[in-house]
Coordinates of C-alpha atoms in Angstrom, one line a residue:
M1 CA 126.6 116.3 106.6
L2 CA 128.8 113.8 108.2
H3 CA 131.7 114.8 110.5
L4 CA 134.7 112.4 109.7
R5 CA 137.5 111.9 112.2
I6 CA 140.5 110.0 110.7
I7 CA 143.7 108.8 111.8
A8 CA 145.9 108.6 108.9
P9 CA 149.7 107.1 108.9
A10 CA 152.2 109.7 108.5
D11 CA 153.1 108.6 105.1
R12 CA 149.6 108.8 104.0
S13 CA 148.5 112.0 105.7
E14 CA 149.4 114.4 102.8
A15 CA 147.6 112.2 100.4
V16 CA 144.5 112.0 102.5
A17 CA 144.6 115.6 103.1
D18 CA 145.1 116.4 99.4
L19 CA 142.0 114.1 98.7
L20 CA 139.7 115.9 101.1
A21 CA 140.8 119.3 99.8
A22 CA 140.2 118.4 96.2
D23 CA 136.6 117.1 96.9
P24 CA 134.0 119.8 96.4
G25 CA 131.6 118.2 98.9
V26 CA 134.3 118.6 101.8
A27 CA 134.4 121.5 104.2
H28 CA 136.3 122.7 107.5
L29 CA 139.2 120.5 106.8
A30 CA 141.7 120.4 109.8
V31 CA 145.1 118.6 110.1
L32 CA 146.6 118.1 113.5
P33 CA 150.2 116.4 112.7
G34 CA 151.1 113.7 115.2
A35 CA 148.0 114.0 117.4
A36 CA 147.0 110.3 117.1
R37 CA 148.7 107.7 119.5
Q38 CA 146.8 104.6 118.9
P39 CA 147.2 103.9 116.1
A40 CA 150.1 106.4 115.7
G41 CA 149.5 109.3 112.9
D42 CA 148.0 112.5 112.1
L43 CA 144.3 113.4 113.1
I44 CA 142.5 114.7 110.3
L45 CA 139.0 116.3 110.7
C46 CA 136.4 117.5 108.3
D47 CA 132.9 117.8 107.4
V48 CA 131.4 116.1 104.4
V49 CA 127.9 116.3 102.7
R50 CA 126.1 113.0 102.4
E51 CA 126.0 113.4 98.5
S52 CA 129.8 113.0 98.6
A53 CA 130.3 110.8 101.6
D54 CA 130.3 107.4 99.9
H55 CA 132.7 108.4 97.4
V56 CA 135.1 110.1 100.1
L57 CA 135.0 106.8 102.2
H58 CA 135.9 104.7 99.4
R59 CA 138.9 106.7 98.4
L60 CA 140.0 106.8 101.9
Q61 CA 139.8 102.9 101.9
E62 CA 142.0 103.0 98.5
L63 CA 144.5 104.9 100.4
G64 CA 145.0 102.3 103.1
V65 CA 143.6 104.6 105.9
E66 CA 141.2 101.8 107.0
A67 CA 143.9 99.0 107.4
R68 CA 146.6 101.1 109.0
G69 CA 144.8 104.1 110.8
G70 CA 140.9 104.4 111.2
V71 CA 137.7 106.5 110.0
S72 CA 134.9 107.2 112.0
A73 CA 131.9 109.3 111.2
D74 CA 128.9 111.4 113.0
D75 CA 126.1 113.1 111.8
V76 CA 126.1 116.7 112.0
E77 CA 122.6 118.0 113.0
L78 CA 123.4 121.8 112.6
T79 CA 126.1 123.7 110.5
L80 CA 126.4 127.4 110.3
S81 CA 129.0 127.8 107.4
S82 CA 129.0 129.4 104.2
A83 CA 131.7 126.7 103.2
A84 CA 129.3 123.8 104.2
E85 CA 126.6 125.8 102.0
R86 CA 128.9 125.9 99.0
A87 CA 129.7 122.3 99.5
A88 CA 126.2 121.2 99.4
R89 CA 125.6 123.2 96.3
E90 CA 128.5 121.6 94.2
A91 CA 128.3 118.0 95.3
P92 CA 126.0 116.0 92.9
G93 CA 122.7 114.9 93.7
H94 CA 120.4 115.7 96.7
A95 CA 121.4 114.7 100.7
D96 CA 117.9 113.1 100.9
D97 CA 118.6 110.8 98.2
A98 CA 122.2 109.8 99.1
V99 CA 123.0 106.4 100.3
V100 CA 126.2 105.9 102.4
W101 CA 126.7 102.3 102.0
D102 CA 129.3 101.8 104.7
E103 CA 126.8 103.4 107.3
I104 CA 124.0 101.2 105.8
A105 CA 126.2 98.0 106.2
A106 CA 127.2 98.9 109.5
K107 CA 123.7 99.9 110.9
T108 CA 122.0 96.8 109.7
G109 CA 125.0 94.6 110.6
E110 CA 124.5 95.1 114.1
Q111 CA 120.8 94.2 114.1
T112 CA 121.6 90.6 113.1
E113 CA 122.7 89.7 116.6
L114 CA 120.5 87.3 118.5
S115 CA 120.8 89.5 121.5
G116 CA 118.6 89.2 124.7
T117 CA 117.1 92.7 124.0
Y118 CA 116.0 91.5 120.3
L119 CA 114.5 88.3 121.7
V120 CA 112.6 90.4 124.6
L121 CA 111.3 92.7 121.7
I122 CA 109.9 90.2 119.5
V123 CA 108.4 87.9 122.1
V124 CA 106.7 91.0 123.8
A125 CA 105.5 92.2 120.2
T126 CA 104.1 88.6 119.5
M127 CA 102.5 88.3 122.8
L128 CA 100.8 91.7 122.5
S129 CA 99.6 90.9 119.0
G130 CA 98.1 87.6 120.3
I131 CA 96.0 89.3 122.7
A132 CA 94.9 91.6 120.1
V133 CA 93.8 89.0 117.8
L134 CA 92.0 87.5 120.3
L135 CA 90.2 90.8 121.6
D136 CA 90.0 92.1 117.7
Q137 CA 91.9 95.3 118.9
P138 CA 93.5 97.3 116.2
I139 CA 95.4 99.6 118.7
L140 CA 97.2 96.7 120.3
I141 CA 98.2 95.3 116.8
V142 CA 99.6 98.8 116.1
G143 CA 101.5 98.7 119.4
A144 CA 103.0 95.4 118.7
M145 CA 104.0 96.6 115.4
V146 CA 106.1 99.3 116.9
V147 CA 107.6 97.3 119.4
G148 CA 108.6 94.6 116.8
P149 CA 112.4 94.5 116.0
E150 CA 112.2 92.3 112.8
F151 CA 113.1 95.1 110.4
G152 CA 116.5 95.0 111.5
P153 CA 117.4 91.5 110.3
L154 CA 115.3 92.0 107.0
A155 CA 117.0 95.1 106.3
A156 CA 120.3 93.5 106.9
L157 CA 119.3 90.7 104.6
C158 CA 118.5 92.9 101.7
V159 CA 121.9 94.6 102.2
A160 CA 123.7 91.5 102.3
L161 CA 122.0 90.1 99.2
L162 CA 123.0 92.9 97.3
R163 CA 126.5 93.3 98.5
R164 CA 126.9 89.4 98.5
K165 CA 127.9 88.7 102.1
P166 CA 127.0 85.1 103.1
R167 CA 127.9 85.6 106.6
I168 CA 125.4 88.6 107.1
I169 CA 122.8 86.5 105.1
V170 CA 123.4 83.6 107.4
R171 CA 123.1 85.8 110.5
S172 CA 120.2 87.6 109.1
V173 CA 118.2 84.5 108.3
Q174 CA 119.0 82.9 111.8
A175 CA 117.9 86.0 113.7
L176 CA 114.5 85.9 111.7
V177 CA 114.1 82.4 112.2
V178 CA 115.1 81.9 115.8
G179 CA 113.4 85.0 116.8
F180 CA 110.0 84.0 115.3
L181 CA 110.3 80.4 116.7
I182 CA 110.9 81.5 120.2
A183 CA 108.3 84.1 119.8
I184 CA 105.8 81.7 118.6
V185 CA 106.4 79.1 121.1
L186 CA 106.1 81.5 124.1
T187 CA 103.0 83.0 122.8
I188 CA 101.5 79.6 122.5
L189 CA 102.4 79.1 126.3
S190 CA 101.3 82.4 127.3
T191 CA 98.0 81.8 125.5
W192 CA 97.6 78.4 127.5
A193 CA 98.2 80.5 130.6
L194 CA 95.6 83.3 129.9
T195 CA 93.2 80.5 129.0
T196 CA 93.7 78.6 132.3
A197 CA 93.2 82.0 134.2
G198 CA 90.0 82.3 132.3
L199 CA 91.0 85.6 130.7
V200 CA 90.6 84.1 127.2
N201 CA 89.2 81.4 125.4
R202 CA 89.1 79.5 122.1
G203 CA 85.7 80.9 121.3
M204 CA 87.3 84.4 121.0
L205 CA 89.5 83.0 118.3
L206 CA 86.4 81.4 116.2
A207 CA 84.0 84.4 116.7
E208 CA 83.7 87.0 113.9
R209 CA 86.7 89.4 114.0
P210 CA 86.2 92.1 111.5
V211 CA 89.2 93.9 112.3
T212 CA 92.0 91.2 112.7
D213 CA 90.4 88.6 110.4
F214 CA 92.6 89.6 107.5
I215 CA 95.8 88.3 109.2
W216 CA 95.3 84.7 108.4
R217 CA 93.6 85.2 104.9
P218 CA 96.5 85.9 102.7
D219 CA 95.6 87.2 99.2
A220 CA 97.1 89.2 96.2
L221 CA 97.0 92.3 98.5
S222 CA 99.2 90.8 101.1
W223 CA 102.1 90.8 98.4
V224 CA 101.1 94.4 97.6
V225 CA 101.3 95.5 101.2
G226 CA 104.6 93.7 101.7
L227 CA 106.2 95.4 98.8
L228 CA 105.3 98.7 99.7
A229 CA 106.1 98.3 103.3
G230 CA 109.8 97.1 102.0
V231 CA 110.1 100.1 99.8
A232 CA 108.9 102.4 102.4
G233 CA 111.1 100.8 105.1
M234 CA 114.4 100.7 103.2
L235 CA 113.9 104.4 101.9
S236 CA 113.6 105.4 105.6
L237 CA 116.6 103.5 106.4
T238 CA 118.8 104.8 103.6
S239 CA 117.5 108.3 103.8
K240 CA 116.6 108.6 107.6
K241 CA 113.2 109.8 106.9
S242 CA 110.2 108.7 108.7
G243 CA 112.1 106.7 111.0
S244 CA 109.4 106.5 113.7
L245 CA 106.9 104.8 111.0
V246 CA 109.6 102.2 110.1
G247 CA 108.1 99.9 112.6
V248 CA 104.5 100.4 111.8
L249 CA 105.1 99.9 108.0
I250 CA 107.3 97.1 108.2
S251 CA 105.3 94.9 110.8
V252 CA 101.9 95.4 108.9
T253 CA 101.3 91.5 108.8
T254 CA 104.6 90.0 110.0
V255 CA 104.5 89.9 114.0
P256 CA 100.6 89.9 113.6
A257 CA 100.6 86.8 111.5
A258 CA 103.1 85.3 113.9
A259 CA 100.9 85.9 116.8
N260 CA 97.9 84.8 115.1
A261 CA 99.7 81.4 114.3
A262 CA 100.7 81.0 117.6
V263 CA 97.1 81.5 119.1
A264 CA 95.8 79.0 116.4
L265 CA 98.2 76.5 117.2
A266 CA 97.6 77.0 121.1
Y267 CA 93.9 76.1 120.4
G268 CA 94.2 73.6 117.6
V269 CA 92.7 75.6 114.8
W270 CA 95.1 74.3 112.1
H271 CA 93.7 75.9 109.1
E272 CA 94.1 79.5 110.8
A273 CA 97.4 78.7 112.1
G274 CA 98.5 77.5 108.2
G275 CA 96.8 80.5 106.9
S276 CA 98.7 82.7 109.4
M277 CA 102.3 81.1 108.4
L278 CA 101.5 81.6 104.8
Q279 CA 100.8 85.3 105.5
L280 CA 104.1 85.8 107.6
L281 CA 106.1 84.0 104.7
I282 CA 104.6 86.2 102.0
N283 CA 105.2 89.4 104.0
I284 CA 108.7 88.7 104.6
C285 CA 109.4 87.6 101.2
A286 CA 107.5 90.5 99.7
I287 CA 109.8 92.9 102.0
V288 CA 112.8 91.4 101.1
V289 CA 112.3 91.4 97.5
S290 CA 111.2 95.2 97.3
G291 CA 113.9 96.2 99.7
L292 CA 116.5 94.6 97.6
L293 CA 115.1 96.1 94.4
T294 CA 115.0 99.4 96.1
L295 CA 118.4 99.3 97.0
A296 CA 119.5 98.3 93.6
V297 CA 117.6 101.2 92.2
Q298 CA 119.4 103.5 94.6
Q299 CA 123.0 102.2 93.6
F300 CA 122.2 102.4 89.8
W301 CA 120.6 106.1 90.4
W302 CA 123.8 107.2 92.2
W303 CA 126.2 105.5 89.8
R304 CA 124.3 107.6 87.1
V305 CA 124.6 110.9 89.2
A306 CA 128.4 110.2 89.7
R307 CA 128.8 109.6 85.9
R308 CA 127.1 113.0 85.1
A309 CA 129.0 114.9 87.5
T310 CA 132.7 113.5 87.2
G311 CA 132.8 111.9 83.8
P312 CA 133.0 108.3 82.6
V313 CA 136.5 107.7 84.5
T314 CA 135.4 108.3 87.8
A315 CA 132.0 107.0 87.1
S316 CA 133.0 103.6 86.1
R317 CA 133.3 102.7 89.8
R318 CA 130.0 101.5 90.9
P319 CA 129.2 101.9 94.7
R320 CA 131.5 99.1 95.9
R321 CA 130.8 96.3 98.3
A322 CA 130.6 97.6 101.9
V323 CA 133.1 96.4 104.6
G324 CA 131.3 94.7 107.4

């Protein structure tokens, strides 16, 4: 469930309360008249099951609550209530399949910023992968996959493409391009530094590497892996399942490919650098395509659920373009 805190203007408070009371997916409704001071209005509290949350948030925006008041939502980890159980039974669909578009847009939009933390994480992940490539060590590759933060901009790009948000598209692409370019340049420099220190050498890259050799040899399976990773990653984001695995799945050959390209560039192994860059491009494109298709299928699915549950009048509203 989601816990909603709503500041409603006094002239819209009754309409908001009636809207929430009439929705079968809403429970624990409380209205505190005049409790809000900035902005001024009534404070309305309620819990809503995830299956109904997207519809409720959309209706609140239609009433102008967002413009003149405010709405915030938090996940409810535990609810002991027969009213909540009844709301879950009466709401259409299943909670694990529900998509709250405003929540996804807000979550992914925050991850398009070129923050210092994002840049440090992608640089560290690429450097770790660079060392892993030279040592042919799968454990380090997995560690780098977990550290890599590139799924945030990739997911934001998928959502922005579906919602036709040019500003978010530009920010997502910028975060990916700038992040990977900085990571590759710094990994080249770190490779030169480690070589000077005698810790690694060009022969390690040219030697047989049965575990990591696939990174710079893209083939049809590269598309398959990227597509499957995109589906799994997007479902993990929208359903909040298997969150700890997202980094591993999404970074199957993104960060490692960038690292292999950097190491190959550092040693002047141009064919391997080219293959790695192609692998990186293939996986990014495959992840974006499958992530976008996954979101589109979820959007259509929930439109069908709403149509079956509420009839053609209400169901004619397909999931709207999220704000943000």
